[in-house]
Amino acid sequence: METNNDNNSSPSQSQQLEDEDLLSTLTDDILLSILGRVGLRIAASTCVLSTRWRHLPWLLPELSIDVKEFLSGPCRDPAEENDMDQAMTSLTKATKSFLTKPRKGSSISRLRLQLYLINTSLREVGPLVGGAVNNGLLKDLDLTVLDEIDPLDHSDDDMRQRAQDIDTFFRAYPSVLHCLTKLSLQNASFDKLDLHHVLFDCCRQLKYLSLCCCHTGTYSVFKIDAPNSQLCDLETERCNFERIELVCLPKLEKLRCTTWVSRHVPVTLGFVPSLGELELSCGKTYDRRPFKLSELLHGTTSIHTLTLDFQGENIWLQPEMEELRAAFNNLKELNVCGIFVEFDILWTTAFLVAAPSIEKLHIRVWHHVCDMDFRGVCFSDRRTPQWEMRFDGSENRLLKELEICGFRAMEQQFTFIRSVLERSPNFQRIILRGDDLCDECDTLDASLFPLKFPEHDEEEMVVKRIRDGIFSPEIIFDEDWSLSI
């Protein structure tokens, strides 16, 4: 007896075909939304599914072309030169496909492009991007120039050459600068080039700038005076600036300064009327002198969110309280992170005295088992901060929430919590979280370094110690950070 294969497909195959047909009945807008959530390689591969999908990847309003997607796997970390060359060749082909193929009248609202600084490929990518800008196809460019080499393995000449290659690329294709809204650079020394001119005179649409391990000459002052700049987000990390002087950046809203080399105040703030979020993060080195936060914040009154991260080392701030009142007048959220586990944290209440409008206080205690295993030998001079506090009877009537990460049932933490409650008559909630362990911590034997987060049967004792028969805040325990609060 003959079997009709067309009529005897398996139920699973039939269901699959039915699901595909249903998916194809969706509108272009919905399908484009789905494709926009996957990587470019997956999105491009859907064009072979059916004629219905064939044109869709070239209608995506936003493209993300990341060179790391084209690294052949398994690939070493960091990637080797040959792997990077091959990945850039594939990226160039993908860029050409998406920027030269007709798009039926649609344009690319944003292109996110991450690439390696390989000149042979850049000489092809540059004209493609520049041409897309010139013909109106591309409106917004987010460019990241990656580097797989550790900055400590770069010589000064290597860093200068990288900066020269970046400058040459921008000079060869100036239209790229015209639509550049986000730029991230790594491992480049611009001591013989005019970085300020490129970033603030040529990149007139630039809104986000990230500089990692970059400088304009070791221990130089990087002065930014750009009254017409659109920059609203600036991030520097491990840059060899003695100081960053923000003379004029009227639209700057966020500033993050991480791991500076300056022995004094790492940044000074001039005319930055829109600055609302400030993050300072650094571990103390032996030759760094504590500075006054009020000196750094002088003249600013618009900051609403402040993050200070000491990375488990000594506090690099000089004691002060009254001097911070002007800068803290509109502060709503304060995050004090990286406080070494053995340090007293009562000194942080000095910030509360200076911040009458604060609504949320976040404290993160530093207790990394990897730190205790090998780093303590090199950083054995950690000293608990000695801040003399003179309270004036003021209250924080708007403070409603305290979060402590790395909580443990230590007397110094109970004392601190009660001090916060005493000056906050409208307080509502305390969130107690466990330690935030890193990947290095996970590789070590944690049993040698007990975390000491309260066990379930100890929670009642902790609640009693905090409330002390006087206070009544809601207390939430979240050891493994599983709660979204």
Tab-separated table of N, CA and C in Angstrom, residues 84-195:
chain	number	residue	atom	x	y	z
A	84	MET	N	40.938	38.867	15.176
A	84	MET	CA	40.394	40.217	15.030
A	84	MET	C	40.342	40.627	13.564
A	85	ASP	N	41.381	40.283	12.805
A	85	ASP	CA	41.396	40.593	11.370
A	85	ASP	C	40.222	39.931	10.655
A	86	GLN	N	40.011	38.660	10.948
A	86	GLN	CA	38.911	37.936	10.303
A	86	GLN	C	37.559	38.516	10.707
A	87	ALA	N	37.429	38.873	11.985
A	87	ALA	CA	36.167	39.446	12.463
A	87	ALA	C	35.897	40.788	11.793
A	88	MET	N	36.932	41.604	11.630
A	88	MET	CA	36.739	42.899	10.979
A	88	MET	C	36.401	42.738	9.501
A	89	THR	N	36.942	41.704	8.857
A	89	THR	CA	36.582	41.430	7.459
A	89	THR	C	35.096	41.097	7.348
A	90	SER	N	34.610	40.279	8.277
A	90	SER	CA	33.184	39.919	8.276
A	90	SER	C	32.324	41.124	8.612
A	91	LEU	N	32.780	41.940	9.561
A	91	LEU	CA	32.027	43.155	9.919
A	91	LEU	C	31.925	44.080	8.708
A	92	THR	N	33.003	44.206	7.960
A	92	THR	CA	33.004	45.083	6.790
A	92	THR	C	31.965	44.617	5.775
A	93	LYS	N	31.889	43.308	5.538
A	93	LYS	CA	30.900	42.765	4.609
A	93	LYS	C	29.483	43.046	5.090
A	94	ALA	N	29.251	42.862	6.412
A	94	ALA	CA	27.911	43.108	6.958
A	94	ALA	C	27.547	44.588	6.836
A	95	THR	N	28.505	45.470	7.128
A	95	THR	CA	28.262	46.908	7.029
A	95	THR	C	27.928	47.296	5.597
A	96	LYS	N	28.672	46.740	4.637
A	96	LYS	CA	28.420	47.035	3.222
A	96	LYS	C	27.030	46.563	2.812
A	97	SER	N	26.637	45.388	3.290
A	97	SER	CA	25.325	44.844	2.939
A	97	SER	C	24.201	45.734	3.428
A	98	PHE	N	24.334	46.254	4.648
A	98	PHE	CA	23.232	47.010	5.244
A	98	PHE	C	23.251	48.484	4.851
A	99	LEU	N	24.412	49.022	4.484
A	99	LEU	CA	24.472	50.451	4.185
A	99	LEU	C	24.417	50.764	2.695
A	100	THR	N	24.531	49.767	1.855
A	100	THR	CA	24.505	50.033	0.410
A	100	THR	C	23.267	49.485	-0.274
A	101	LYS	N	22.587	48.526	0.328
A	101	LYS	CA	21.394	47.951	-0.291
A	101	LYS	C	20.215	48.921	-0.161
A	102	PRO	N	19.449	49.149	-1.227
A	102	PRO	CA	18.290	50.055	-1.158
A	102	PRO	C	17.319	49.649	-0.045
A	103	ARG	N	16.765	50.657	0.657
A	103	ARG	CA	15.888	50.388	1.802
A	103	ARG	C	14.463	50.883	1.575
A	104	LYS	N	14.051	51.063	0.345
A	104	LYS	CA	12.662	51.430	0.021
A	104	LYS	C	12.221	52.679	0.765
A	105	GLY	N	13.090	53.698	0.770
A	105	GLY	CA	12.712	54.980	1.346
A	105	GLY	C	12.926	55.120	2.832
A	106	SER	N	13.238	54.041	3.530
A	106	SER	CA	13.449	54.140	4.974
A	106	SER	C	14.892	54.521	5.269
A	107	SER	N	15.134	55.059	6.452
A	107	SER	CA	16.477	55.443	6.868
A	107	SER	C	16.836	54.709	8.147
A	108	ILE	N	18.104	54.806	8.530
A	108	ILE	CA	18.587	54.182	9.764
A	108	ILE	C	18.632	55.257	10.843
A	109	SER	N	17.763	55.128	11.813
A	109	SER	CA	17.708	56.154	12.861
A	109	SER	C	18.923	56.084	13.770
A	110	ARG	N	19.499	54.887	13.936
A	110	ARG	CA	20.701	54.761	14.765
A	110	ARG	C	21.507	53.543	14.343
A	111	LEU	N	22.828	53.736	14.244
A	111	LEU	CA	23.753	52.634	13.988
A	111	LEU	C	24.713	52.545	15.167
A	112	ARG	N	24.703	51.388	15.803
A	112	ARG	CA	25.648	51.123	16.888
A	112	ARG	C	26.762	50.260	16.314
A	113	LEU	N	27.958	50.829	16.238
A	113	LEU	CA	29.074	50.173	15.559
A	113	LEU	C	30.245	49.996	16.525
A	114	GLN	N	30.623	48.738	16.772
A	114	GLN	CA	31.775	48.430	17.621
A	114	GLN	C	32.812	47.720	16.769
A	115	LEU	N	34.022	48.288	16.716
A	115	LEU	CA	35.027	47.739	15.814
A	115	LEU	C	36.423	47.800	16.421
A	116	TYR	N	37.338	47.082	15.788
A	116	TYR	CA	38.749	47.133	16.150
A	116	TYR	C	39.453	48.145	15.248
A	117	LEU	N	40.541	48.682	15.764
A	117	LEU	CA	41.281	49.701	15.038
A	117	LEU	C	42.266	49.026	14.072
A	118	ILE	N	41.716	48.442	13.020
A	118	ILE	CA	42.530	47.763	12.008
A	118	ILE	C	42.382	48.538	10.699
A	119	ASN	N	43.465	49.208	10.312
A	119	ASN	CA	43.386	50.187	9.232
A	119	ASN	C	42.879	49.621	7.908
A	120	THR	N	43.288	48.396	7.567
A	120	THR	CA	42.861	47.831	6.287
A	120	THR	C	41.342	47.746	6.193
A	121	SER	N	40.698	47.411	7.303
A	121	SER	CA	39.231	47.326	7.312
A	121	SER	C	38.601	48.704	7.451
A	122	LEU	N	39.227	49.582	8.231
A	122	LEU	CA	38.661	50.916	8.427
A	122	LEU	C	38.606	51.691	7.121
A	123	ARG	N	39.553	51.406	6.221
A	123	ARG	CA	39.554	52.103	4.928
A	123	ARG	C	38.350	51.704	4.070
A	124	GLU	N	37.701	50.605	4.432
A	124	GLU	CA	36.471	50.205	3.744
A	124	GLU	C	35.237	50.635	4.530
A	125	VAL	N	35.302	50.507	5.866
A	125	VAL	CA	34.152	50.876	6.699
A	125	VAL	C	33.921	52.386	6.663
A	126	GLY	N	35.000	53.164	6.699
A	126	GLY	CA	34.879	54.620	6.714
A	126	GLY	C	34.047	55.169	5.577
A	127	PRO	N	34.367	54.825	4.302
A	127	PRO	CA	33.557	55.340	3.182
A	127	PRO	C	32.110	54.867	3.227
A	128	LEU	N	31.879	53.654	3.736
A	128	LEU	CA	30.512	53.135	3.820
A	128	LEU	C	29.676	53.971	4.785
A	129	VAL	N	30.232	54.231	5.966
A	129	VAL	CA	29.504	55.023	6.962
A	129	VAL	C	29.386	56.471	6.498
A	130	GLY	N	30.500	57.014	5.989
A	130	GLY	CA	30.462	58.391	5.511
A	130	GLY	C	29.468	58.578	4.377
A	131	GLY	N	29.420	57.613	3.451
A	131	GLY	CA	28.462	57.696	2.354
A	131	GLY	C	27.024	57.634	2.833
A	132	ALA	N	26.769	56.772	3.856
A	132	ALA	CA	25.414	56.662	4.403
A	132	ALA	C	24.975	57.967	5.060
A	133	VAL	N	25.933	58.673	5.662
A	133	VAL	CA	25.616	59.978	6.268
A	133	VAL	C	25.330	61.006	5.173
A	134	ASN	N	26.181	61.041	4.179
A	134	ASN	CA	26.055	62.047	3.114
A	134	ASN	C	24.762	61.921	2.324
A	135	ASN	N	24.297	60.671	2.105
A	135	ASN	CA	23.066	60.517	1.327
A	135	ASN	C	21.803	60.488	2.176
A	136	GLY	N	21.965	60.777	3.467
A	136	GLY	CA	20.801	60.891	4.341
A	136	GLY	C	20.282	59.591	4.892
A	137	LEU	N	20.979	58.484	4.629
A	137	LEU	CA	20.512	57.182	5.112
A	137	LEU	C	20.715	57.033	6.614
A	138	LEU	N	21.833	57.545	7.129
A	138	LEU	CA	22.189	57.375	8.548
A	138	LEU	C	22.061	58.696	9.288
A	139	LYS	N	21.335	58.672	10.409
A	139	LYS	CA	21.077	59.889	11.170
A	139	LYS	C	21.873	59.970	12.467
A	140	ASP	N	22.192	58.802	13.043
A	140	ASP	CA	22.731	58.784	14.408
A	140	ASP	C	23.738	57.643	14.517
A	141	LEU	N	24.979	57.958	14.937
A	141	LEU	CA	26.027	56.949	15.026
A	141	LEU	C	26.532	56.822	16.452
A	142	ASP	N	26.574	55.574	16.945
A	142	ASP	CA	27.141	55.220	18.250
A	142	ASP	C	28.379	54.374	17.964
A	143	LEU	N	29.570	54.948	18.171
A	143	LEU	CA	30.816	54.306	17.764
A	143	LEU	C	31.672	53.941	18.972
A	144	THR	N	32.110	52.685	19.016
A	144	THR	CA	33.036	52.206	20.043
A	144	THR	C	34.264	51.619	19.368
A	145	VAL	N	35.430	52.151	19.719
A	145	VAL	CA	36.691	51.631	19.197
A	145	VAL	C	37.291	50.731	20.272
A	146	LEU	N	37.253	49.425	20.039
A	146	LEU	CA	37.653	48.435	21.039
A	146	LEU	C	39.156	48.159	20.987
A	147	ASP	N	39.656	47.575	22.078
A	147	ASP	CA	41.044	47.119	22.132
A	147	ASP	C	41.109	45.902	23.039
A	148	GLU	N	41.686	44.826	22.551
A	148	GLU	CA	41.775	43.591	23.312
A	148	GLU	C	43.016	43.540	24.209
A	149	ILE	N	43.939	44.486	24.046
A	149	ILE	CA	45.195	44.463	24.784
A	149	ILE	C	45.044	45.225	26.102
A	150	ASP	N	45.563	44.646	27.181
A	150	ASP	CA	45.541	45.314	28.472
A	150	ASP	C	46.363	46.596	28.371
A	151	PRO	N	45.863	47.701	28.918
A	151	PRO	CA	46.597	48.975	28.811
A	151	PRO	C	48.003	48.917	29.392
A	152	LEU	N	48.234	48.049	30.379
A	152	LEU	CA	49.565	47.930	30.968
A	152	LEU	C	50.552	47.291	29.992
A	153	ASP	N	50.024	46.599	28.983
A	153	ASP	CA	50.878	45.970	27.981
A	153	ASP	C	51.139	46.878	26.784
A	154	HIS	N	50.574	48.069	26.806
A	154	HIS	CA	50.795	49.047	25.743
A	154	HIS	C	51.966	49.952	26.096
A	155	SER	N	52.863	50.200	25.154
A	155	SER	CA	53.912	51.200	25.348
A	155	SER	C	53.331	52.579	25.059
A	156	ASP	N	54.069	53.629	25.433
A	156	ASP	CA	53.620	54.991	25.138
A	156	ASP	C	53.466	55.187	23.640
A	157	ASP	N	54.376	54.608	22.866
A	157	ASP	CA	54.286	54.735	21.409
A	157	ASP	C	53.053	54.029	20.866
A	158	ASP	N	52.695	52.886	21.461
A	158	ASP	CA	51.468	52.183	21.052
A	158	ASP	C	50.244	53.066	21.260
A	159	MET	N	50.202	53.697	22.425
A	159	MET	CA	49.051	54.557	22.757
A	159	MET	C	48.981	55.749	21.808
A	160	ARG	N	50.130	56.334	21.486
A	160	ARG	CA	50.151	57.474	20.558
A	160	ARG	C	49.717	57.043	19.165
A	161	GLN	N	50.145	55.853	18.752
A	161	GLN	CA	49.771	55.367	17.428
A	161	GLN	C	48.274	55.113	17.326
A	162	ARG	N	47.688	54.582	18.384
A	162	ARG	CA	46.241	54.371	18.393
A	162	ARG	C	45.513	55.704	18.256
A	163	ALA	N	45.970	56.704	18.996
A	163	ALA	CA	45.352	58.020	18.896
A	163	ALA	C	45.510	58.587	17.483
A	164	GLN	N	46.699	58.388	16.889
A	164	GLN	CA	46.937	58.882	15.538
A	164	GLN	C	46.026	58.184	14.534
A	165	ASP	N	45.826	56.881	14.692
A	165	ASP	CA	44.947	56.136	13.787
A	165	ASP	C	43.496	56.604	13.910
A	166	ILE	N	43.071	56.880	15.123
A	166	ILE	CA	41.706	57.384	15.342
A	166	ILE	C	41.550	58.745	14.689
A	167	ASP	N	42.535	59.618	14.904
A	167	ASP	CA	42.489	60.964	14.325
A	167	ASP	C	42.504	60.897	12.802
A	168	THR	N	43.335	60.014	12.243
A	168	THR	CA	43.406	59.855	10.783
A	168	THR	C	42.067	59.392	10.207
A	169	PHE	N	41.407	58.457	10.900
A	169	PHE	CA	40.102	57.959	10.460
A	169	PHE	C	39.084	59.093	10.412
A	170	PHE	N	39.041	59.909	11.477
A	170	PHE	CA	38.076	61.003	11.532
A	170	PHE	C	38.380	62.068	10.480
A	171	ARG	N	39.645	62.342	10.245
A	171	ARG	CA	40.016	63.351	9.245
A	171	ARG	C	39.687	62.864	7.830
A	172	ALA	N	39.864	61.571	7.595
A	172	ALA	CA	39.591	61.026	6.262
A	172	ALA	C	38.098	60.995	5.948
A	173	TYR	N	37.272	60.826	6.971
A	173	TYR	CA	35.825	60.716	6.773
A	173	TYR	C	35.116	61.668	7.741
A	174	PRO	N	35.235	62.983	7.515
A	174	PRO	CA	34.696	63.975	8.458
A	174	PRO	C	33.186	63.898	8.637
A	175	SER	N	32.476	63.383	7.638
A	175	SER	CA	31.020	63.299	7.777
A	175	SER	C	30.624	62.342	8.892
A	176	VAL	N	31.515	61.396	9.239
A	176	VAL	CA	31.239	60.482	10.354
A	176	VAL	C	31.044	61.279	11.645
A	177	LEU	N	31.846	62.330	11.802
A	177	LEU	CA	31.765	63.140	13.018
A	177	LEU	C	30.449	63.905	13.104
A	178	HIS	N	29.855	64.203	11.946
A	178	HIS	CA	28.654	65.037	11.932
A	178	HIS	C	27.449	64.358	12.565
A	179	CYS	N	27.393	63.023	12.498
A	179	CYS	CA	26.227	62.325	13.075
A	179	CYS	C	26.620	61.512	14.306
A	180	LEU	N	27.840	61.705	14.809
A	180	LEU	CA	28.318	60.944	15.970
A	180	LEU	C	27.663	61.474	17.243
A	181	THR	N	26.842	60.620	17.883
A	181	THR	CA	26.174	61.025	19.126
A	181	THR	C	26.752	60.331	20.353
A	182	LYS	N	27.371	59.142	20.151
A	182	LYS	CA	28.009	58.415	21.253
A	182	LYS	C	29.368	57.926	20.783
A	183	LEU	N	30.388	58.133	21.632
A	183	LEU	CA	31.739	57.736	21.269
A	183	LEU	C	32.441	57.150	22.483
A	184	SER	N	33.038	55.961	22.293
A	184	SER	CA	33.803	55.296	23.354
A	184	SER	C	35.187	54.965	22.809
A	185	LEU	N	36.216	55.465	23.501
A	185	LEU	CA	37.601	55.250	23.090
A	185	LEU	C	38.379	54.569	24.205
A	186	GLN	N	39.340	53.728	23.817
A	186	GLN	CA	40.155	53.004	24.785
A	186	GLN	C	41.628	53.084	24.395
A	187	ASN	N	42.478	53.204	25.420
A	187	ASN	CA	43.927	53.036	25.255
A	187	ASN	C	44.517	53.922	24.160
A	188	ALA	N	44.394	55.229	24.332
A	188	ALA	CA	44.922	56.159	23.336
A	188	ALA	C	45.521	57.378	24.023
A	189	SER	N	46.677	57.810	23.517
A	189	SER	CA	47.363	58.984	24.055
A	189	SER	C	47.325	60.105	23.026
A	190	PHE	N	46.599	61.166	23.363
A	190	PHE	CA	46.420	62.284	22.440
A	190	PHE	C	47.335	63.453	22.790
A	191	ASP	N	48.515	63.180	23.344
A	191	ASP	CA	49.382	64.261	23.788
A	191	ASP	C	49.919	65.106	22.639
A	192	LYS	N	49.899	64.569	21.414
A	192	LYS	CA	50.369	65.333	20.265
A	192	LYS	C	49.230	65.712	19.316
A	193	LEU	N	48.003	65.556	19.785
A	193	LEU	CA	46.834	65.858	18.968
A	193	LEU	C	45.868	66.732	19.769
A	194	ASP	N	44.990	67.418	19.070
A	194	ASP	CA	44.022	68.297	19.723
A	194	ASP	C	42.718	67.540	19.956
A	195	LEU	N	42.669	66.817	21.064
A	195	LEU	CA	41.481	66.009	21.379
A	195	LEU	C	40.257	66.900	21.571
